[in-house]
Short mmCIF file of C-alpha atoms in Angstrom, two decimals:
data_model
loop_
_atom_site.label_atom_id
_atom_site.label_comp_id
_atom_site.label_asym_id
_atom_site.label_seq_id
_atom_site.Cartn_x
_atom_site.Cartn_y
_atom_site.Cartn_z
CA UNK A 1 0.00 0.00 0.00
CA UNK A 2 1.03 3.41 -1.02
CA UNK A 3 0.12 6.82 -0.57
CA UNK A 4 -0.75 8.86 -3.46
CA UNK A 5 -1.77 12.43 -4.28
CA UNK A 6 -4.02 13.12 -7.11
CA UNK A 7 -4.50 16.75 -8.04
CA UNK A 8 -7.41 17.46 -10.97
CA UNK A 9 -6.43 20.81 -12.86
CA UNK A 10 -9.45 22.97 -14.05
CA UNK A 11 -9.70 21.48 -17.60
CA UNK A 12 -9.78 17.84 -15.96
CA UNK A 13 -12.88 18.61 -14.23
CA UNK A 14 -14.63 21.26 -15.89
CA UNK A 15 -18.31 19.21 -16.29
CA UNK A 16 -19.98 16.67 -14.89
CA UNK A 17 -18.53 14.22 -17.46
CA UNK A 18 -14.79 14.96 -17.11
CA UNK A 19 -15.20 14.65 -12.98
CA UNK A 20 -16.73 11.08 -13.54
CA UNK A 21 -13.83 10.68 -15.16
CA UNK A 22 -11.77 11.69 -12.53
CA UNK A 23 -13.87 9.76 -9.93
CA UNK A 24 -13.09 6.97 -12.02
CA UNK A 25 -9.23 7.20 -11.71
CA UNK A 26 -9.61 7.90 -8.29
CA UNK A 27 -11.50 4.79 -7.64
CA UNK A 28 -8.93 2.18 -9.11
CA UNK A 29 -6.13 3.80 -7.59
CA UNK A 30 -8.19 3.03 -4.32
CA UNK A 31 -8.85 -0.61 -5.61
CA UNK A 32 -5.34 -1.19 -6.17
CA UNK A 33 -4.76 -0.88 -2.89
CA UNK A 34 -3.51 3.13 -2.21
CA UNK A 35 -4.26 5.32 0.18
CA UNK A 36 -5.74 8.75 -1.96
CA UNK A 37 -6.13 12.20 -1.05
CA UNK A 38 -7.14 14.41 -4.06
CA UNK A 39 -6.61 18.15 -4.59
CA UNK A 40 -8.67 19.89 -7.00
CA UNK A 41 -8.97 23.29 -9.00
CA UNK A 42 -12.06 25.34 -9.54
CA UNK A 43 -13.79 24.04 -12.94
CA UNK A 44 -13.29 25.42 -16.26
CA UNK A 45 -12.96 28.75 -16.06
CA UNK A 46 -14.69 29.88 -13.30
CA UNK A 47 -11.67 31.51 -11.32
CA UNK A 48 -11.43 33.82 -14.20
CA UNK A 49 -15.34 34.32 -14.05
CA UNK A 50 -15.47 35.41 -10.33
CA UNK A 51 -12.36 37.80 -11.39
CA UNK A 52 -14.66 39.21 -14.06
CA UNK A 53 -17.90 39.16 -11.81
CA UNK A 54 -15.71 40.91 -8.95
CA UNK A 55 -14.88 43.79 -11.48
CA UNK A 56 -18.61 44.55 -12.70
CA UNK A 57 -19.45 44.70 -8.99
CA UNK A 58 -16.13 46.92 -7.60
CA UNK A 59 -13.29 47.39 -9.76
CA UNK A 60 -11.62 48.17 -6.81
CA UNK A 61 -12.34 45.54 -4.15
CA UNK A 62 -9.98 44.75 -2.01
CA UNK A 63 -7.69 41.34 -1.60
CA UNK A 64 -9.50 39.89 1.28
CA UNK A 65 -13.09 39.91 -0.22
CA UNK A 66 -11.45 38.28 -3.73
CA UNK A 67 -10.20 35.82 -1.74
CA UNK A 68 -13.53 35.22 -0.05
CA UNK A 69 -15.33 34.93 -3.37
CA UNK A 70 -12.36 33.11 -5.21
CA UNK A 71 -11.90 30.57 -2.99
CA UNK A 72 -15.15 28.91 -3.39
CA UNK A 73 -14.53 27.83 -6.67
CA UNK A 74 -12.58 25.07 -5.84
CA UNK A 75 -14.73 24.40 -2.98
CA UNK A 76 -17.73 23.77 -5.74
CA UNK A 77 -15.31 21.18 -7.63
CA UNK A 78 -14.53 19.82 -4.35
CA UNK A 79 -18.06 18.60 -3.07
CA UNK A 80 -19.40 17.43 -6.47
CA UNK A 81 -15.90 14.91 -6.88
CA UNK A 82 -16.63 13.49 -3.40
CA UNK A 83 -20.50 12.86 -4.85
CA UNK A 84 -19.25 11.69 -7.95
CA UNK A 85 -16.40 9.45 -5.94
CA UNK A 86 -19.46 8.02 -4.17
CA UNK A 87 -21.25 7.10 -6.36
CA UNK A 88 -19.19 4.81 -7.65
CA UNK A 89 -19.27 2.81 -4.29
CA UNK A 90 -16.65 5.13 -2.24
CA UNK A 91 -16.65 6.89 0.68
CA UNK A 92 -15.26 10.03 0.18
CA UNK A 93 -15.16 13.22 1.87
CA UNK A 94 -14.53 17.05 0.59
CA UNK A 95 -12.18 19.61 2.50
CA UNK A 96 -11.54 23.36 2.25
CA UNK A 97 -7.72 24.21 2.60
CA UNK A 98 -8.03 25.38 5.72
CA UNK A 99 -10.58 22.17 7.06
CA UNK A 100 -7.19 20.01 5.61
CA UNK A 101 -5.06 22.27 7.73
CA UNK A 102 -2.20 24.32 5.03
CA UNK A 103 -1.83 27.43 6.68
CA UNK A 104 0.08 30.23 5.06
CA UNK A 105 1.81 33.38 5.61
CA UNK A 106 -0.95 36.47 6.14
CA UNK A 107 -0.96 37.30 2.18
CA UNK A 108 -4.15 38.06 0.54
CA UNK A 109 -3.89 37.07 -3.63
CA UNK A 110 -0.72 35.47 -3.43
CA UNK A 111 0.37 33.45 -0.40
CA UNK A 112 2.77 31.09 0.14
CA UNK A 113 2.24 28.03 2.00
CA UNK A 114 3.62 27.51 5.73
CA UNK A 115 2.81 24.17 7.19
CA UNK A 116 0.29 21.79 6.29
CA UNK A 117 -1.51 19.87 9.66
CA UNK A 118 -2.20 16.73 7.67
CA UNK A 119 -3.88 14.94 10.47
CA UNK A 120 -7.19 15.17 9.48
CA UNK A 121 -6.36 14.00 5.40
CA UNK A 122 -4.25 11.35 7.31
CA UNK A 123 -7.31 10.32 9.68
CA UNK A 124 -9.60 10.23 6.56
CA UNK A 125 -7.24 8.45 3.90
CA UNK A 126 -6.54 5.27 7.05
CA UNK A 127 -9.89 5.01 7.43
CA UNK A 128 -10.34 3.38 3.75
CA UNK A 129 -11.70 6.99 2.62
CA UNK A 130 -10.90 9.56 0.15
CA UNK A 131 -10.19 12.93 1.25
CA UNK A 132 -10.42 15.30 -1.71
CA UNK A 133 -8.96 18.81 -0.91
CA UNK A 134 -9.74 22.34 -2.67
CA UNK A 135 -6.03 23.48 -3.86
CA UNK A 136 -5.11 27.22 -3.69
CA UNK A 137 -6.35 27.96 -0.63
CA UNK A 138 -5.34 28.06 3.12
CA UNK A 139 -5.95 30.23 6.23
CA UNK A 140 -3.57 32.54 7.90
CA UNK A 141 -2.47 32.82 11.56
CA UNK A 142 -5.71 35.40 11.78
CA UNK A 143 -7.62 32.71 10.85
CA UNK A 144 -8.41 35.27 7.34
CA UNK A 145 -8.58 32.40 4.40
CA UNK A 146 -5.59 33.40 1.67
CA UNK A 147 -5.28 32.40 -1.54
CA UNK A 148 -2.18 31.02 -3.03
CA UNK A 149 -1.92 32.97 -6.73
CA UNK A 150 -1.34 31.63 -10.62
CA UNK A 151 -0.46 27.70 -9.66
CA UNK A 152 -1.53 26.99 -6.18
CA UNK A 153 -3.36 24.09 -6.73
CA UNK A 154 -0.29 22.65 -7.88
CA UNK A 155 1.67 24.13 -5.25
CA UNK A 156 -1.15 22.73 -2.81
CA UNK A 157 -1.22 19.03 -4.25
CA UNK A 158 3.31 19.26 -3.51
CA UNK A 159 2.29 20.72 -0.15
CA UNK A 160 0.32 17.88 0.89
CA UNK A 161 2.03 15.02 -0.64
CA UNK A 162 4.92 16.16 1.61
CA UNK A 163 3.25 16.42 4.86
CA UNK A 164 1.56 13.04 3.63
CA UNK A 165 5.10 11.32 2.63
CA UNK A 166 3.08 9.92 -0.29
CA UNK A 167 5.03 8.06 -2.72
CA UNK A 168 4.31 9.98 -5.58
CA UNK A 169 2.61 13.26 -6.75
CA UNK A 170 -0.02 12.64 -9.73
CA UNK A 171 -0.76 16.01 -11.46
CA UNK A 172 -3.69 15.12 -14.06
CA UNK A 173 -4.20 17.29 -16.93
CA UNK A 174 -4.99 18.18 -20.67
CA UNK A 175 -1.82 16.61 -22.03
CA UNK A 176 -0.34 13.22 -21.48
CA UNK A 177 2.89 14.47 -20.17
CA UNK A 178 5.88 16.46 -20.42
CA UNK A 179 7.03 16.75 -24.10
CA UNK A 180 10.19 18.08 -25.69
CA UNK A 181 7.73 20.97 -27.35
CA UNK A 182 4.49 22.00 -27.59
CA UNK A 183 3.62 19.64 -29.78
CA UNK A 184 0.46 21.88 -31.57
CA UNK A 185 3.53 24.17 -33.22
CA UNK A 186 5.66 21.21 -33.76
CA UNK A 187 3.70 17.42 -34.40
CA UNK A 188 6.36 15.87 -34.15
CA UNK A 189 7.26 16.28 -30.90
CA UNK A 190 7.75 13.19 -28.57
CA UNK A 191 6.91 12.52 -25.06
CA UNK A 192 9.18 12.18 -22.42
CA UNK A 193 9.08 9.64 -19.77
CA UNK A 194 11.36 11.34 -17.46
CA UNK A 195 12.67 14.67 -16.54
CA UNK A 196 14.83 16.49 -14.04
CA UNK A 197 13.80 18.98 -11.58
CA UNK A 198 16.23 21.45 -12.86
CA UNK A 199 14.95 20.74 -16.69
CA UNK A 200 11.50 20.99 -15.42
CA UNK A 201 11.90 24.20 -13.83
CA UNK A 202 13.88 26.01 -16.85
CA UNK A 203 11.00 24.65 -18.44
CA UNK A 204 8.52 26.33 -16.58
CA UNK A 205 9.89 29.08 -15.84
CA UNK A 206 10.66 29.80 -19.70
CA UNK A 207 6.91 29.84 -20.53
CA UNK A 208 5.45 25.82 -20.80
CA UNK A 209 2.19 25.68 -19.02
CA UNK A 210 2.33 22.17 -18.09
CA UNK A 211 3.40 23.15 -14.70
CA UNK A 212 3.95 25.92 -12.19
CA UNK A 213 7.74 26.54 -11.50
CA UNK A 214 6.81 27.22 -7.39
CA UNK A 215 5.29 23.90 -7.20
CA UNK A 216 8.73 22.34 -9.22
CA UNK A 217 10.86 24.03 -6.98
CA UNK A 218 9.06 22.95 -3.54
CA UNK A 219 8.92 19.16 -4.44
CA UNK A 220 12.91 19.53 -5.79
CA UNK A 221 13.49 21.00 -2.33
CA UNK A 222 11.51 17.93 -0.72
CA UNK A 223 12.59 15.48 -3.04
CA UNK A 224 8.85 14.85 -3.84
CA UNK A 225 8.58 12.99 -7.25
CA UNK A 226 5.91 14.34 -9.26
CA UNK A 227 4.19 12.45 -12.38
CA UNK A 228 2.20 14.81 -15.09
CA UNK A 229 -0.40 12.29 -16.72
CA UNK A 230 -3.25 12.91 -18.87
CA UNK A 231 -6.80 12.61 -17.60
CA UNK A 232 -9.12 12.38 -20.45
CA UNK A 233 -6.98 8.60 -21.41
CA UNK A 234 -4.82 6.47 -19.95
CA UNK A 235 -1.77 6.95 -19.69
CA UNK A 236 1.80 6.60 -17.68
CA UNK A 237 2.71 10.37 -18.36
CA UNK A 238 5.74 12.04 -17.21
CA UNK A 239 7.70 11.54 -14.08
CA UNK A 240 9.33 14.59 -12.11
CA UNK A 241 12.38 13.77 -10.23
CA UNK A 242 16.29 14.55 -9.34
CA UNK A 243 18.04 11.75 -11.12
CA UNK A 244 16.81 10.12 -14.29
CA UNK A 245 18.36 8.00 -17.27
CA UNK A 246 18.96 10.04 -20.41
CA UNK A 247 17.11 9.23 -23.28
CA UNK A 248 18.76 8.39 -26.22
CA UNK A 249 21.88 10.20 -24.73
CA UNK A 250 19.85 13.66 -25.43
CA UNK A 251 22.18 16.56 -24.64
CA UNK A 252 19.01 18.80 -25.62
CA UNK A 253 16.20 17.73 -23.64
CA UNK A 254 13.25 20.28 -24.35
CA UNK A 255 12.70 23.44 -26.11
CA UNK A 256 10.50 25.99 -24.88
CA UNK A 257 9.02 29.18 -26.40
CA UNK A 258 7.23 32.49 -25.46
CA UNK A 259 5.68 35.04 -27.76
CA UNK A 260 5.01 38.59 -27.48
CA UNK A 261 8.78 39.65 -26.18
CA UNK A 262 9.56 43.35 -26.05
CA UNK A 263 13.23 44.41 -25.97
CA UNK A 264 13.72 47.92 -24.26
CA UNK A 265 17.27 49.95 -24.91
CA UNK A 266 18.35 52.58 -22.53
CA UNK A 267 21.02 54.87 -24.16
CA UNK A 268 23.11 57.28 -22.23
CA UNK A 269 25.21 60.21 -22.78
CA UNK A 270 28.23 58.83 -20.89
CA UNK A 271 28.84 55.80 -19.31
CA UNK A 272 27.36 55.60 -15.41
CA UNK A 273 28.39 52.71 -13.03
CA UNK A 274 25.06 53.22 -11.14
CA UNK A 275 22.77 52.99 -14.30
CA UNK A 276 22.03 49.23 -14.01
CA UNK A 277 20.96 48.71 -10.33
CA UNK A 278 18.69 52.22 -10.57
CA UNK A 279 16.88 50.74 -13.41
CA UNK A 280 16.36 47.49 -12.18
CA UNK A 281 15.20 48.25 -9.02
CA UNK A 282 12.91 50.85 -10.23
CA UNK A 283 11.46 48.23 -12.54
CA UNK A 284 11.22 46.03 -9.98
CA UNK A 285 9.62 48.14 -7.25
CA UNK A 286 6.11 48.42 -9.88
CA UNK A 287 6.97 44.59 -10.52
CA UNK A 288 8.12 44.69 -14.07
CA UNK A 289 9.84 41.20 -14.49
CA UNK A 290 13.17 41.94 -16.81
CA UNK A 291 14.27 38.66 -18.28
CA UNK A 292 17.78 39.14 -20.82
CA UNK A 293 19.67 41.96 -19.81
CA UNK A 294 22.60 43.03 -22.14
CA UNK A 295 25.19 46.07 -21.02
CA UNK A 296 27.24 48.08 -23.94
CA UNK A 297 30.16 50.41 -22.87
CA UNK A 298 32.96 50.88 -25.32
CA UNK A 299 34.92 53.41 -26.83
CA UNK A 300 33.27 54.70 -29.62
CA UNK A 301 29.59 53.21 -29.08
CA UNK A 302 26.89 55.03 -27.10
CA UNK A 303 26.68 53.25 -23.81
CA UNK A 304 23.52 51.40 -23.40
CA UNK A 305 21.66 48.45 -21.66
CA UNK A 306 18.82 46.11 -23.22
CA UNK A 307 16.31 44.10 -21.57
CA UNK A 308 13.93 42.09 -22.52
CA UNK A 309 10.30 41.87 -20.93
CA UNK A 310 7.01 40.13 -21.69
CA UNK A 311 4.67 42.39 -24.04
CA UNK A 312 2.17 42.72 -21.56
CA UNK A 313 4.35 44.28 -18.88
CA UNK A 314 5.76 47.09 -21.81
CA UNK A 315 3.33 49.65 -20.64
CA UNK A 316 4.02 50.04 -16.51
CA UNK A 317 7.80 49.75 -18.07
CA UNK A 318 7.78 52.89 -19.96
CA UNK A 319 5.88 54.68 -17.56
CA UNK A 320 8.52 53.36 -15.23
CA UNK A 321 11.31 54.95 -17.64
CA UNK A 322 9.54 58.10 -18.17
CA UNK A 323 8.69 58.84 -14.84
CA UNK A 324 12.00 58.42 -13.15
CA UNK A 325 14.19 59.38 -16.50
CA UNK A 326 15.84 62.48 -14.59
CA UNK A 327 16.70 59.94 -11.56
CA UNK A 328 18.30 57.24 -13.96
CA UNK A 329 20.06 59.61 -15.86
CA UNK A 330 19.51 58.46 -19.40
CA UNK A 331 19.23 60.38 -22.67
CA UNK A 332 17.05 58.34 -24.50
CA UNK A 333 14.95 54.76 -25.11
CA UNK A 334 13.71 53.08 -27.74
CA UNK A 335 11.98 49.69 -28.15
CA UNK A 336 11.61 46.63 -30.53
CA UNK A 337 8.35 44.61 -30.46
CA UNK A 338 7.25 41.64 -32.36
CA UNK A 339 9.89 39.55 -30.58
CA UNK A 340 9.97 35.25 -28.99
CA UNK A 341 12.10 33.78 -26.92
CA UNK A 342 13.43 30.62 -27.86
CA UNK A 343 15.30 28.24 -24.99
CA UNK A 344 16.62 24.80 -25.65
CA UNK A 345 17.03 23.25 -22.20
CA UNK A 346 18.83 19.58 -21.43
CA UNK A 347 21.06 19.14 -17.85
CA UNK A 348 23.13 16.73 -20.37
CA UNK A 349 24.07 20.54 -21.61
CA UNK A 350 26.26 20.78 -18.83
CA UNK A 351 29.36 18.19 -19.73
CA UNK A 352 28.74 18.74 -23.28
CA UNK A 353 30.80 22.10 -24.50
CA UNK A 354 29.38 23.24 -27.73
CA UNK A 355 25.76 22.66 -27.58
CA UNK A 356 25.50 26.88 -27.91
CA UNK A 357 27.57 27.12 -31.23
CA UNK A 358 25.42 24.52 -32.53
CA UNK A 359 22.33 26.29 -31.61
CA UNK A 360 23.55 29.57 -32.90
CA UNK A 361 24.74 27.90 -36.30
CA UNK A 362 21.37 25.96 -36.90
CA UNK A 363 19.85 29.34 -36.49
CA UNK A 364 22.23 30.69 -39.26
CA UNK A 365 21.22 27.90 -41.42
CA UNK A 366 17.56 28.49 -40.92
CA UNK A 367 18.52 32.44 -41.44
CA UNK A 368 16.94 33.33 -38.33
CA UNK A 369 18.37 36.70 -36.84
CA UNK A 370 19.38 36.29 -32.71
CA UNK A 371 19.01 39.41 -31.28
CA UNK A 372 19.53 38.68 -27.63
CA UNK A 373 21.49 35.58 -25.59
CA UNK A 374 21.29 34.24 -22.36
CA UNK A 375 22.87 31.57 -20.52
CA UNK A 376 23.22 29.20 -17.78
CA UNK A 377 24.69 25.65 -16.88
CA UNK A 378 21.34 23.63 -18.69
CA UNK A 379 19.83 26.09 -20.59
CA UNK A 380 20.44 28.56 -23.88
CA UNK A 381 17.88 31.57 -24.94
CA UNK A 382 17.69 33.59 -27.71
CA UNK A 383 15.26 36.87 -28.32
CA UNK A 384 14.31 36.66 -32.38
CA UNK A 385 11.44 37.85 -34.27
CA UNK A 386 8.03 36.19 -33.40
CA UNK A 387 7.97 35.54 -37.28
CA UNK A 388 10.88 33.47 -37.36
CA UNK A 389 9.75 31.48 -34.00
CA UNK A 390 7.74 28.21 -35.48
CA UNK A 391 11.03 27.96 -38.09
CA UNK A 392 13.47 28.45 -35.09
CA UNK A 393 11.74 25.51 -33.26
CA UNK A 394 11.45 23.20 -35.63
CA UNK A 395 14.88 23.83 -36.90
CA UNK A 396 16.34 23.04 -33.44
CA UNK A 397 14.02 20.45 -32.69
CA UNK A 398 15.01 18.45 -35.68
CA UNK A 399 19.19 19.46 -34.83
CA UNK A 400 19.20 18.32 -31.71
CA UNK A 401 17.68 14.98 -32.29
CA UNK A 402 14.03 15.38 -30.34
CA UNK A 403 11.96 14.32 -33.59
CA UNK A 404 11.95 10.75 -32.44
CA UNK A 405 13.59 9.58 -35.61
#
């Protein structure tokens, strides 16, 4: 017998028919002898529903009533998988956050998670029951209920399988795992059957959707294994965890993509030591997130520093720029739009010198223009334009040996 976490993202449970489903997976991972809790999102779209419904009623209500109204969506999904769980012949029983005991820090909107009292999932799940849990929710030391911002049901399901020590982590969802793309801009992408933490958190982090990069990083810092795995078939999916074989010896092991980049250039006069930090905490401070950053200063060329930020963060940034321009010291900026980011991500990338040149020289071949680079130990990224994105994929895709040829 084995403890297992289930967690149901919105899409897996967004009608009566798709949380059958679910009920269904729950039930013969019950008969084959496991001990379940389930976490659960709200269905469909309803979070973003409330958020709309909040704004007709007060545009400007404040973080404790959204959390109020937000919070019940998951509490909706909640109750009608325990009714669907029994009736299919199992006893089952539904839990806010706080009833299942995560408490978080006193952080309307965007929590994090502090402890999670498991003894009443733990009480529930001996007993031959299943406890199924709202995710994204918890309650503060005020006893004020918090929610836990963009991923916290998956952040919830990690949460609990660690206070559980469950064996695994099962996050169900609209695709039947991890692949090395998205694989409706490339077909023939392949499915991978295991992936690092590290790979899976570049991953995330550079855009994929699959999972959210908080929820990676607490079960790499609790050594939880996770497993993404489709709920609409079956399916083994993708498994989450520190050490795994390589496949095929793959030095590349995804590559990830995000449109609508916006690369910003700050041009000064004269060259001024204090330039980048200003910025960048200015920025910062109205919570512009600045992605590439690439410094000029040499004899002969204007000084100047690029970044590179997503399109819908462009606006706050030039207000940012314009507002504090005397502060920062700058004579002028200018902008590009109609920019992607392209990342090719493999931990094999570390013992492997090279892998860059071969990057940068498919792109040549494919006569795609880089306009920005970043690095680290498992990962490559270059800025180009959006047009050139779906060539720049494929191109590397097929290079680096991910077709499944």
């Amino acid at each position: 017998m084995e403890r297992i976490v289930m967690k149901f993202g919105g899409t897996s449970v967004a009608n009566p028919e798709r949380i059958a489903r679910a009920a269904k997976l729950v039930v013969n991972e019950v008969n084959r002898g496991n001990e379940v809790a389930v976490i659960v999102s709200a269905m469909g779209k309803t979070t973003d529903d409330l958020v709309k419904l909040a704004a007709e009623i007060n545009p400007k209500a404040n973080r404790r009533e959204l959390d109020m109204l937000l919070s019940t969506g998951e509490q909706v999904t909640a109750s009608l998988l325990a009714m669907a769980i029994a009736s299919q012949g199992l006893e089952a029983r539904s839990y806010t956050g706080w009833q299942a005991g995560v408490t978080t820090e006193a952080v309307h909107g965007n929590a994090r998670i502090d402890h999670v009292h498991a003894d009443k999932i733990v009480s529930t799940i001996e007993s031959g029951a299943v406890a199924v849990i709202t995710g994204f929710q918890g309650i503060d030391h005020h006893g004020e209920l918090t929610t836990l911002g963009r991923g916290g049901s998956d952040t919830s399901a990690v949460a609990i399988a660690i206070a559980l020590d469950a064996a695994i982590c099962d996050i169900y969802t609209d695709v039947e795992g991890v692949f090395t793309t998205d694989p409706r801009l490339i077909p023939q992408a392949t499915k991978l059957e295991e992936i690092s933490y590290d790979e899976m958190l570049e991953i995330a982090n550079l855009g994929a959707g699959v999972l959210h990069p908080r929820a990676v990083e607490f079960a790499k810092n609790h050594q939880m294994p996770l497993r993404v795995r489709p709920a609409h078939i079956d399916g083994d999916g993708t498994v989450i965890k520190e050490e795994i074989d390589l496949e095929n010896n793959l030095i590349v092991r995804g590559i990830a993509f995000e449109r609508e980049i916006v690369r910003i250039t700050v041009m000064y006069d004269i060259p001024y030591n204090g330039s980048l930090a200003n910025i960048f905490t200015a920025l910062a401070k109205h919570h512009v997130n600045v992605d590439i950053i690439v410094q000029t200063i040499m004899e002969g060329v204007q000084p100047s520093v690029s970044f590179s930020i997503k399109k819908e963060d462009f606006a706050e940034a030039i207000n940012v720029l314009e507002t504090e321009k005397e502060v920062l010291g700058y004579s002028r900026a200018d902008f590009e739009v109609g920019l992607a980011k392209v990342s090719i991500v493999g931990s094999g990338m570390v013992s492997n010198p090279g892998v860059a040149a071969q990057m940068f020289d498919t792109l040549r071949n494919a006569s795609v223009p880089v306009k920005m680079v970043s690095t680290s130990e498992i990962k490559v990224s270059v800025v180009i334009p959006e047009s050139d994105m779906e060539n720049a994929v494929a191109s590397l895709h097929e290079q680096f040996g991910l077709d499944g040829k």
